XYZ file of C-alpha atoms in Angstrom:
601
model
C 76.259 129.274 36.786
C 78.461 130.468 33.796
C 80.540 127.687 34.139
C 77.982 124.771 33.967
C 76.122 126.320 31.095
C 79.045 126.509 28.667
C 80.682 123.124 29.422
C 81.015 120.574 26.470
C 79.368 117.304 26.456
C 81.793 114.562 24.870
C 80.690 111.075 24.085
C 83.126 109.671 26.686
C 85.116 111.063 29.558
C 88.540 110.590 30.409
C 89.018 108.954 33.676
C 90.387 110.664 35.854
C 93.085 108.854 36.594
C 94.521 109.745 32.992
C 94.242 113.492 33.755
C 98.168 113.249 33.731
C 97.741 112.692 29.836
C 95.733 115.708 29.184
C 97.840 118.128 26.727
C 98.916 121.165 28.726
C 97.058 123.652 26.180
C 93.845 122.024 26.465
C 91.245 124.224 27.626
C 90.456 123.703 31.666
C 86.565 123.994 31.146
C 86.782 120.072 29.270
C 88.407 119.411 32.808
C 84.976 118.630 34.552
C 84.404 115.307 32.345
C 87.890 114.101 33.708
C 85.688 113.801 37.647
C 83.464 111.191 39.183
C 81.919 110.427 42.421
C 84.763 109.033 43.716
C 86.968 112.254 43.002
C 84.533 114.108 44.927
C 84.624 111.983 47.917
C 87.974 112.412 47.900
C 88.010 116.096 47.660
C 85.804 116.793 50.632
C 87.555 114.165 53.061
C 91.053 115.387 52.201
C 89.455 118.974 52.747
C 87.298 118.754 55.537
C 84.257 119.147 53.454
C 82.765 115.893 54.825
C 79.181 117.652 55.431
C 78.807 119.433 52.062
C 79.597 115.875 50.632
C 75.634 115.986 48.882
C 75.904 119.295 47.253
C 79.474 119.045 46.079
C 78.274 115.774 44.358
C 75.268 117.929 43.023
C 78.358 120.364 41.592
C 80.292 117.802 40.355
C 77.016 116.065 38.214
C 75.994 119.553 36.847
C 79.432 120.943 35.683
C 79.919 116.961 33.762
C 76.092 117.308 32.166
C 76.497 121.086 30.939
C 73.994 122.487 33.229
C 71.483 119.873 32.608
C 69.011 119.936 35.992
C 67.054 116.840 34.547
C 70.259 114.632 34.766
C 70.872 115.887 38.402
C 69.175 114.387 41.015
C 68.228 115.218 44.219
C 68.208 119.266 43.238
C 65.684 121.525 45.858
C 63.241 123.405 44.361
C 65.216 126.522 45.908
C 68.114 124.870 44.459
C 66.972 125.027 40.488
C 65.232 128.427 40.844
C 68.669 130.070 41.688
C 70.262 128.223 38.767
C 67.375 129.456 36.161
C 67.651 132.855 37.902
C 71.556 133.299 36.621
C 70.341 134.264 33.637
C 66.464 135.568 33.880
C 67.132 137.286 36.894
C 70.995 137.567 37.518
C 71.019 141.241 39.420
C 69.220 138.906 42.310
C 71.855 138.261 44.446
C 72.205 138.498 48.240
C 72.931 142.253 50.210
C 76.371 140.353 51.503
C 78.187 140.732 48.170
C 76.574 144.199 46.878
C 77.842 144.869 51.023
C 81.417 143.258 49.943
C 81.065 145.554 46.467
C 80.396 148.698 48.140
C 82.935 148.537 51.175
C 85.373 147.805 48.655
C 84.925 150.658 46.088
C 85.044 152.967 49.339
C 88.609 153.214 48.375
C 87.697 154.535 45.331
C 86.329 157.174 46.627
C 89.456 158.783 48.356
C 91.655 158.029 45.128
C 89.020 160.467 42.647
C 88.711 162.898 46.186
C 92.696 162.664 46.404
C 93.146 163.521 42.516
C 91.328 166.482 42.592
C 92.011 167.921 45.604
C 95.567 168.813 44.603
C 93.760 170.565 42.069
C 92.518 173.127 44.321
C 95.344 173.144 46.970
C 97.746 174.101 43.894
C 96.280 177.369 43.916
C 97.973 178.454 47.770
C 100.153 175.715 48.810
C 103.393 177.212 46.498
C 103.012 180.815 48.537
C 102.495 178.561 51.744
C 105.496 176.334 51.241
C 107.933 179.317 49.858
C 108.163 177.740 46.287
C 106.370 180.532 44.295
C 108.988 181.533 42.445
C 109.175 180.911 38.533
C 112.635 179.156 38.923
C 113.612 175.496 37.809
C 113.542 174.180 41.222
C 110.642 175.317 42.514
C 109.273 173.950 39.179
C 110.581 170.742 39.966
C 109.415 170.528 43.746
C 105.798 171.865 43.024
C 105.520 168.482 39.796
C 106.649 166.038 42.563
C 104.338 167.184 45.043
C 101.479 166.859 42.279
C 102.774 163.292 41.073
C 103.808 162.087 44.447
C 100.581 160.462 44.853
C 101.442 158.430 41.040
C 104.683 158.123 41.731
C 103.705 156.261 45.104
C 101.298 153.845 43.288
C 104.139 152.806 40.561
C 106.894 152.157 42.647
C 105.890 151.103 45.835
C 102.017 150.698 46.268
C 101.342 148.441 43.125
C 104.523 146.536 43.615
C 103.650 145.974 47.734
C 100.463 144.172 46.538
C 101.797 140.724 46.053
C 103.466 139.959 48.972
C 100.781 141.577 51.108
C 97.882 140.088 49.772
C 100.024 136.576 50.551
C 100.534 137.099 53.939
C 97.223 138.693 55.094
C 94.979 138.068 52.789
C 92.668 140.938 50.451
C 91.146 142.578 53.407
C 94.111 142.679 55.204
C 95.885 144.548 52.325
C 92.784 146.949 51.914
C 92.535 147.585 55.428
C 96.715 148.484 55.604
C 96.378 150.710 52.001
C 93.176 152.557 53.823
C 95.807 153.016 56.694
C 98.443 154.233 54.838
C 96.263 156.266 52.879
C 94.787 158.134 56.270
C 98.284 158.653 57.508
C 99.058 159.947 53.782
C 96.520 162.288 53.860
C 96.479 163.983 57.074
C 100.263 164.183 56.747
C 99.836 166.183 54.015
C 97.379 168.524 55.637
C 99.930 169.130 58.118
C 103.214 169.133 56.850
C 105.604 172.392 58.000
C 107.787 172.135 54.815
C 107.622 171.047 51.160
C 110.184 167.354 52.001
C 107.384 166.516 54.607
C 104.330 166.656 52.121
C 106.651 165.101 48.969
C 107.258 162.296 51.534
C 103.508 162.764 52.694
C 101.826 162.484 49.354
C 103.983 159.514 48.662
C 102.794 157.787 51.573
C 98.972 158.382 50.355
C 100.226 157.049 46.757
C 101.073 154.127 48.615
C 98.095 152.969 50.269
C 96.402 153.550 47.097
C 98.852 151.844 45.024
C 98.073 148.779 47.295
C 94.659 149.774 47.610
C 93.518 150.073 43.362
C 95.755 146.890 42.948
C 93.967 144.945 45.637
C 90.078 146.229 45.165
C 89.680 145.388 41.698
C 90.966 141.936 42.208
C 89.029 140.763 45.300
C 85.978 142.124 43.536
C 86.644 140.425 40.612
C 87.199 137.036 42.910
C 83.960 137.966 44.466
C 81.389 138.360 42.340
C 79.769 135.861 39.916
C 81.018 135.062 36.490
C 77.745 136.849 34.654
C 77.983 140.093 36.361
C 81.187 140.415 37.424
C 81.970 143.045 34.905
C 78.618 144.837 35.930
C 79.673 144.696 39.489
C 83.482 146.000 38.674
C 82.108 149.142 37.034
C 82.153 150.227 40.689
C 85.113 151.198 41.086
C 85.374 153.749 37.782
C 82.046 155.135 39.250
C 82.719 155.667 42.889
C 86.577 156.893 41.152
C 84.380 159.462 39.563
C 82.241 160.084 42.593
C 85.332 161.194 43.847
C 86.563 163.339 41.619
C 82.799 164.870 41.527
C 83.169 165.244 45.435
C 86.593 166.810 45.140
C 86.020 169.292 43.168
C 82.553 170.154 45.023
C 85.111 170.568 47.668
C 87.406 172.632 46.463
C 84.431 175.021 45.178
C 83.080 174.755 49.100
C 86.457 175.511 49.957
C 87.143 178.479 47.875
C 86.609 181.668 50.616
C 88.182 180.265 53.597
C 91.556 181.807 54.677
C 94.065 181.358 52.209
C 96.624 179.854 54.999
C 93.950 177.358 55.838
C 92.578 176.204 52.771
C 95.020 174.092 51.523
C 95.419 172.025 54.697
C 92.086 171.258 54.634
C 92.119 170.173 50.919
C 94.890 167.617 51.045
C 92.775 166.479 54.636
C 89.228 165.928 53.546
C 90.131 162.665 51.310
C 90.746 160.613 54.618
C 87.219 160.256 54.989
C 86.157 157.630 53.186
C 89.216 155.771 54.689
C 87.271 155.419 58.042
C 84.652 153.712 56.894
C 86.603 151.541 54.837
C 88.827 150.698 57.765
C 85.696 149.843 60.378
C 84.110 148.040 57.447
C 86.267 145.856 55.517
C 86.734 142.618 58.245
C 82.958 142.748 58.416
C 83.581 140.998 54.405
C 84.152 138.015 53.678
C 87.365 136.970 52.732
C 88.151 136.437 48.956
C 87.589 132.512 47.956
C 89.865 131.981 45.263
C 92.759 133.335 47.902
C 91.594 130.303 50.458
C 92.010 127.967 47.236
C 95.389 128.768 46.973
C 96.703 128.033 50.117
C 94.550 124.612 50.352
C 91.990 126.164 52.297
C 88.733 125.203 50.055
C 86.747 125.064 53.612
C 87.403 128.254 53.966
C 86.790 129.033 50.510
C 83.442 127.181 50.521
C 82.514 129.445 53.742
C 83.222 132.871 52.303
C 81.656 132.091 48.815
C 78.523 130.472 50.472
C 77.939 134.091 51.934
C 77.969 135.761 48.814
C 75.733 133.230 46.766
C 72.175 132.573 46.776
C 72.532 129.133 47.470
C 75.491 126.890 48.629
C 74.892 125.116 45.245
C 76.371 127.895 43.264
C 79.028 128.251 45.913
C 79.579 124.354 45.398
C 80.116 124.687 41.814
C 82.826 127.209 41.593
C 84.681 126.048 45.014
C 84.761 122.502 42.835
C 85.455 124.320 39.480
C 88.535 126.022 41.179
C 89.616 122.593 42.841
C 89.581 120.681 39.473
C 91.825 123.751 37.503
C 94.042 123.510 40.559
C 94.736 119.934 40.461
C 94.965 120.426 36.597
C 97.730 123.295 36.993
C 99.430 120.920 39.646
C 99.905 117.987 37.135
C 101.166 120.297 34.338
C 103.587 122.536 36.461
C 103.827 120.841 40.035
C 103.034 122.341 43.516
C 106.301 123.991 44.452
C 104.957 127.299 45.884
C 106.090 130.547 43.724
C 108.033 133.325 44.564
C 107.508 137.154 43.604
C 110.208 136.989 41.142
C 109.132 133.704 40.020
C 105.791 135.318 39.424
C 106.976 138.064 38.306
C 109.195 136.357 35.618
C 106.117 133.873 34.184
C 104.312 137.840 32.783
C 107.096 137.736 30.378
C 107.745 134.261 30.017
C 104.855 131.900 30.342
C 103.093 132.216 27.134
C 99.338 132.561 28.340
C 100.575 135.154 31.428
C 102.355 137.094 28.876
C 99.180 137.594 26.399
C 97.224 138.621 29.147
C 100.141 141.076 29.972
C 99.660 142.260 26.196
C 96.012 142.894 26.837
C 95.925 144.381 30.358
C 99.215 147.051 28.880
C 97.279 147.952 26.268
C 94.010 148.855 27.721
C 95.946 150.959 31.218
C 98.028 152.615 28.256
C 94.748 153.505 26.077
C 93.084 155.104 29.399
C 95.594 157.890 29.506
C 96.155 158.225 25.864
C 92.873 159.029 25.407
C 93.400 161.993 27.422
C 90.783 161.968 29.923
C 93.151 162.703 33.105
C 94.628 165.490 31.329
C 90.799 166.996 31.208
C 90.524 166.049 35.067
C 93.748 167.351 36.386
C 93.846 170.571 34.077
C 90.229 171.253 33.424
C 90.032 174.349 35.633
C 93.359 175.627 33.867
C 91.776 174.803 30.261
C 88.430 176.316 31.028
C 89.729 179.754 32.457
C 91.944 179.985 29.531
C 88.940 179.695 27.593
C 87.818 182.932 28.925
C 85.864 181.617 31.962
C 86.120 183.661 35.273
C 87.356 181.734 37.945
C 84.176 180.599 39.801
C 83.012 179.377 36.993
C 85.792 177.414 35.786
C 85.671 175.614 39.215
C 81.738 174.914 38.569
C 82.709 173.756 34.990
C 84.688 171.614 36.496
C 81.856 170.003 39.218
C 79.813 169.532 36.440
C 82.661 167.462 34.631
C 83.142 165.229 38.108
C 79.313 164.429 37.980
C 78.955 163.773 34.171
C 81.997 161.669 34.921
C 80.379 159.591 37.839
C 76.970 159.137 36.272
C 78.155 157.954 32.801
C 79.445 155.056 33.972
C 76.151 153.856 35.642
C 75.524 152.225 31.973
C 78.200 150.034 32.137
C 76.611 148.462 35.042
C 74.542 146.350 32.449
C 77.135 146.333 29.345
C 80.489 145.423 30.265
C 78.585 141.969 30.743
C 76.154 142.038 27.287
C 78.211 144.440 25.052
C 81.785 143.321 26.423
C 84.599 144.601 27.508
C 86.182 144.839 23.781
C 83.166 145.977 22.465
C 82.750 149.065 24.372
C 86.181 149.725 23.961
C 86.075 149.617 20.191
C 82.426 151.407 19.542
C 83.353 154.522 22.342
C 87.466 155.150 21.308
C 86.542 155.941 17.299
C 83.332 158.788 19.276
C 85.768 160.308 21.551
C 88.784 160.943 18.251
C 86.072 162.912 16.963
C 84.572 164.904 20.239
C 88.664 165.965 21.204
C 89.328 166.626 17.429
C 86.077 169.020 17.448
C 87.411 170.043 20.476
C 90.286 171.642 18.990
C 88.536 173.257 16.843
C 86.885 175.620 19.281
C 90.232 177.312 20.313
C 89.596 179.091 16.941
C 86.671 180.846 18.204
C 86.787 184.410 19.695
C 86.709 184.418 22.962
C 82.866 184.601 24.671
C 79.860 182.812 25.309
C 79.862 180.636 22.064
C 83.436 179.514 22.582
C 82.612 178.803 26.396
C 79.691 176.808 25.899
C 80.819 174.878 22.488
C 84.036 173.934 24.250
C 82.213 172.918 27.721
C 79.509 170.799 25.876
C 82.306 168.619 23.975
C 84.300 167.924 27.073
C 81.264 166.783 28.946
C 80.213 164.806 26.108
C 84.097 163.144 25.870
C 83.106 162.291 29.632
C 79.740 160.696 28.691
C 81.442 158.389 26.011
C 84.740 157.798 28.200
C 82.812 156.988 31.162
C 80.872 153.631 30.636
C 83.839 152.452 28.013
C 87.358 153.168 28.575
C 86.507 154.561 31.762
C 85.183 151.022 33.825
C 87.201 148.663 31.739
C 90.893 148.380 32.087
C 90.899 147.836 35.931
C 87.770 145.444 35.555
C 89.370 143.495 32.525
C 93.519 143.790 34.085
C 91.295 141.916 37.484
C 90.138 139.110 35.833
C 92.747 138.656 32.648
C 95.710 136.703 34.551
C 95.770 133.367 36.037
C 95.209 132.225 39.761
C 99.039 131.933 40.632
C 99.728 135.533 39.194
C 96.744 137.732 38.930
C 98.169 140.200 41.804
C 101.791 140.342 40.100
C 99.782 140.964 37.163
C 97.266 143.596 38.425
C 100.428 145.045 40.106
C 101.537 145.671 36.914
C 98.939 147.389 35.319
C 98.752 149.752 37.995
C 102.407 150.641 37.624
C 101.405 150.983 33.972
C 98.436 153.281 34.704
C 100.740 154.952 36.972
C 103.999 156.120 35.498
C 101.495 157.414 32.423
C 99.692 159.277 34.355
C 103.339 160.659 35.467
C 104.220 161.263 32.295
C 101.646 162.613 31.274
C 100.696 165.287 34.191
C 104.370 166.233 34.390
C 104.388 167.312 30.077
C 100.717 168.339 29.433
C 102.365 171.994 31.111
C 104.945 171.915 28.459
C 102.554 170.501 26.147
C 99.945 173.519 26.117
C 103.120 175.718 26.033
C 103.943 174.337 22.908
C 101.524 173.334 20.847
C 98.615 175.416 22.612
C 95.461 174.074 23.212
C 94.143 173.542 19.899
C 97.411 171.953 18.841
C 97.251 169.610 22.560
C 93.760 168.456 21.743
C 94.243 167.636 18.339
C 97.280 165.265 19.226
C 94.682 163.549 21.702
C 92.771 162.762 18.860
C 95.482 161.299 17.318
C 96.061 159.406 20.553
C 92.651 157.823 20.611
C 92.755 156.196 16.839
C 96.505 154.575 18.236
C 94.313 153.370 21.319
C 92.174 152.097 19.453
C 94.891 150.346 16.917
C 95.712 148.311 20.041
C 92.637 147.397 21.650
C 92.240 145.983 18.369
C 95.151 143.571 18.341
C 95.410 143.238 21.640
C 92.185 142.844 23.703
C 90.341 139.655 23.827
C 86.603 139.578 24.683
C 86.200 138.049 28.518
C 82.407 138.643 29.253
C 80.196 135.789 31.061
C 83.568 133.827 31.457
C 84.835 132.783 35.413
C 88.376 133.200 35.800
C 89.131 129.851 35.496
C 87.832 129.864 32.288
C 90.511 132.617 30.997
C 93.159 130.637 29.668
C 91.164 129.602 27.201
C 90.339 133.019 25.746
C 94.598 133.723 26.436
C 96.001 130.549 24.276
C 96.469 132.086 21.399
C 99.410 134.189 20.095
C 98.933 137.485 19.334
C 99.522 137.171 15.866
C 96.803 134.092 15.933
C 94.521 136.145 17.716
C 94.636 139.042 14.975
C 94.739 136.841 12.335
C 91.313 135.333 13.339
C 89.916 139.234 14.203
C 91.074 139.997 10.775
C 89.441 137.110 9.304
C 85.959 137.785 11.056
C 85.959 141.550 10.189
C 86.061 140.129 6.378
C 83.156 137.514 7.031
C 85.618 134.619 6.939
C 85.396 132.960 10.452
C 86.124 129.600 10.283
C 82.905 127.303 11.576
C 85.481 125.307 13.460
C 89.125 125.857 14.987
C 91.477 124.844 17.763
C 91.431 126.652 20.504
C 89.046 130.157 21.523
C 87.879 132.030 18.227
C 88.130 135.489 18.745
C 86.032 136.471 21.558
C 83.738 134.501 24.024
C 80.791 133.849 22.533
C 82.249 132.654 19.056
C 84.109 130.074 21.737
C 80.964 128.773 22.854
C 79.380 128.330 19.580
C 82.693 126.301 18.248
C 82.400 124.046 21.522
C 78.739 123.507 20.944
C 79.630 122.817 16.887
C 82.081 120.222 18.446
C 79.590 118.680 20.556
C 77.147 117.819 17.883
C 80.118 116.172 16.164
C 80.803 113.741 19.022
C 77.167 113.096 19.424
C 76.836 112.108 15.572
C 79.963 109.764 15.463
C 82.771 112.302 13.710
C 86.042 112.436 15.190
């Protein structure tokens, strides 16, 4: 019950029929002192919510008393455990939503599976489809078959999220990504010419374009404030499952017929698609989509499915209500178009910080050079003087270092933070790829092959709970009801056209500078990432997503100014608006509060 614990008390409450009077830039959590009984009564008869009338009251009283059970009465027994649990026992929640988790991060699964089995297909598909040669065009075809599947997610996947997601809902768009993704995938395993799989592997980009923009945001919707971030990790780790599974595959794979072999590569990442297809109506739908069509009966259903107790549900079904009806007064009810939405990332201020932050951590991900290790790592290890078998079991071990590092992010992205890691792991992994460098010096043989080895896989173990889980967990939750999938939408294009970029020069790159002089510009890369998480990335742990335009009111310059100021010891005891990361906001709310209570303005 994030959300009750970290309201402030004031000494009087605004009625709340002078809500219209509130400043727009006033933080929405002072929003549940502007309520009262008859507000509530209102709410459930003009939402058919008649027969939760008792619990919703029971919200209402907790969320204007800060949590406080003693000045709420008629609470169950059952009722006050769950609310102490939150924070004693918070991984106690019901199988429904770790269900909901799981079905959704299937998807994840066939985008690590689909990265890495081009991998292994690249080594007979050029022969297959006649574009062996070493000229320019064959060049060209072979990089657009190998970024089809990025290209897909920035232009058309990512940007096919909004308007699918408001027409059918988020398991409607997961269950037409999985789709597209299954007729991406076995189009590619049987495609007669080199147009057909370019057009092929652009389909699969597609559905999991709309898939990786849609996932991350109806878990985000799904799960409760205090592990949310814990719960979001699943996605890096079954991405990294993937990966681990692909190139097991391709390693499986490696003495079938050489005509065959391929096929079956670019086929074998539809299987997680079934499952994800048979499973995903069996979820309930995401509340915080109901809310914004004016369903909150709906709403209330789904979210009473995936809480312990219809209490809890109660609580953020009337949280989400009362920053509706705040957002309505500031900004009307006239319903927003794509472009509309599209427009308010650049020009409404809060929308646009939170563009800032969710840029700058999808940019930092490839900077720091981990998909170069994934996509190349085979290439890099051979020409480290491994044979080819074991470059390929190099590589396995990579995938698997990669999926079980981020099993510790489970329990930190929610006490650490999603800054925090960000800014302890980036300065660990300059080092590791500078070392890394270093080894290219070494003669060739079994000193060079296992130094270099044991720094990439432990660059993997540092990537994987920080920069790895975080930027689609934080780019989820960062951006405001009315454009969090525009938003999401773009940070996958983001995340997207980098990884372009980036797989389409690394060639050139290695040509160039070689691999010592490649990994040593990584290392470069990561201080620059971490330059920007610093300016840009605001602390969101234990926080609902209501509860995020209050850590996204500040400017930039505001927000550095205070980061500045509390990396010198000189943090204010009390400001306007969030300090600089969640937890310094509650203090300054709770420094306010003892104000009130002792008579200072």
């Amino acid at each position: 019950m994030s959300k009750a614990n970290i309201e402030p008390e004031s000494s009087a409450s605004t009625a709340a029929d002078e809500v219209e009077d509130v400043a727009e830039d006033q933080p929405l959590r002072t929003l549940s002192h502007d309520t009262s009984d008859e507000d509530v009564e209102d709410f459930v008869n003009n939402y058919d919510l008649a027969d939760h009338f008792g619990v919703l009251l029971k919200a209402s009283l907790l969320l204007r008393h800060r949590g406080d059970q003693l000045r709420v009465p008629g609470l169950t027994d059952e009722e006050s455990t769950a609310l102490s649990r939150e924070s004693t026992h918070k991984w106690r929640q019901p199988k429904s939503l770790y269900f909901t988790i799981f079905v959704g991060a299937l998807g994840a699964i066939e985008q690590g599976w689909a990265q890495t089995g081009i991998n292994g297909a690249n080594l007979y598909l050029p022969e297959a489809m006649g574009i062996a040669s070493n000229s320019s065009h064959d060049a060209v075809v072979l990089g657009l078959i190998n970024c089809g599947i990025y290209v897909g997610q920035a232009f058309f996947g990512a940007w096919l999220s909004d308007p699918v997601n408001s027409r059918v809902g988020r398991r409607g768009a997961i269950f037409a990504g999985s789709a597209l993704c299954l007729v991406g995938n076995l189009g590619s395993a049987i495609s007669p010419s080199w147009p057909v799989l370019v057009a092929s592997r652009l389909v699969l980009g597609t559905g999991l374009g709309l898939n990786s923009s849609t996932v991350n945001v109806y878990a985000a919707e799904c799960a409760p404030a205090y592990v949310r971030g814990g719960l979001a990790v699943t996605w890096q780790a079954f991405t990294a499952f993937g990966i681990f599974v692909g190139f097991l595959a391709n390693v499986a794979l490696h003495d079938y017929d050489a005509s065959v072999i391929w096929r079956l590569q670019l086929a074998a990442p539809f299987l997680p698609a079934l499952p994800l297809l048979l499973l995903i109506y069996l979820c309930p739908e995401a509340a915080p989509w109901h809310c914004k069509g004016g369903r909150y009966d709906l709403a209330y259903a789904s979210l009473s499915r995936l809480r312990n107790t219809e209490l809890q549900a109660a609580i953020e079904i009337y949280s989400a209500y009362l920053s509706r009806r705040h957002h309505v007064k500031m900004h009307g009810d006239e319903r927003q178009t794509f472009i509309t939405k599209l427009r308010s990332l650049f020009t409404v201020p809060r929308t646009r910080y939170a563009l800032y932050a969710s840029s700058t951590v999808m940019l930092s991900q490839q900077l720091c050079g981990i998909n170069i290790i994934a996509f190349y790592s085979t290439t890099i290890f051979s020409s480290s003087g491994f044979s080819a078998t074991a470059a390929l079991w190099a590589s396995v071990v990579f995938g698997f270092i990669n999926f079980v590092g981020a099993i510790p992010a489970i329990w930190t992205m929610d006490t650490l933070g999603r800054r925090s890691l960000l800014l302890w792991t980036l300065p660990a992994m300059a080092v590791i790829m500078l070392l890394a460098s270093f080894t290219f010096s070494l003669p060739e043989g079994t000193a060079r092959f296992v130094t270099l080895a044991g720094l990439i896989y432990l660059f993997c173990a540092i990537y994987s709970p920080g920069m790895g889980p975080v930027p689609c967990a934080y780019s989820a939750e960062v951006y405001p009801s009315e454009s969090r999938e525009v938003g999401m939408s773009s940070a996958i294009f983001t995340a997207s056209i980098w990884a372009t970029v980036l797989s389409l020069t690394f060639p050139a790159l290695l040509e160039s500078l070689g691999e010592q002089g490649s990994f040593a510009l990584y290392a470069a890369l990561n201080v620059l990432a971490w330059v920007l998480c610093w300016a840009f990335v605001r602390e969101t742990k234990n926080l609902t997503l209501d509860e995020m335009d209050g850590v996204f009111q500040d400017s930039p310059v505001e927000f550095v100014t205070r980061a500045g100021r509390s990396c010198l010891g000189a943090r204010s005891k009390r400001v306007r608006g969030p300090t600089v990361d969640s937890e310094d906001y509650k203090v300054v709310l709770e420094d306010e509060t003892a104000l009130h209570a002792n008579g200072d303005p």
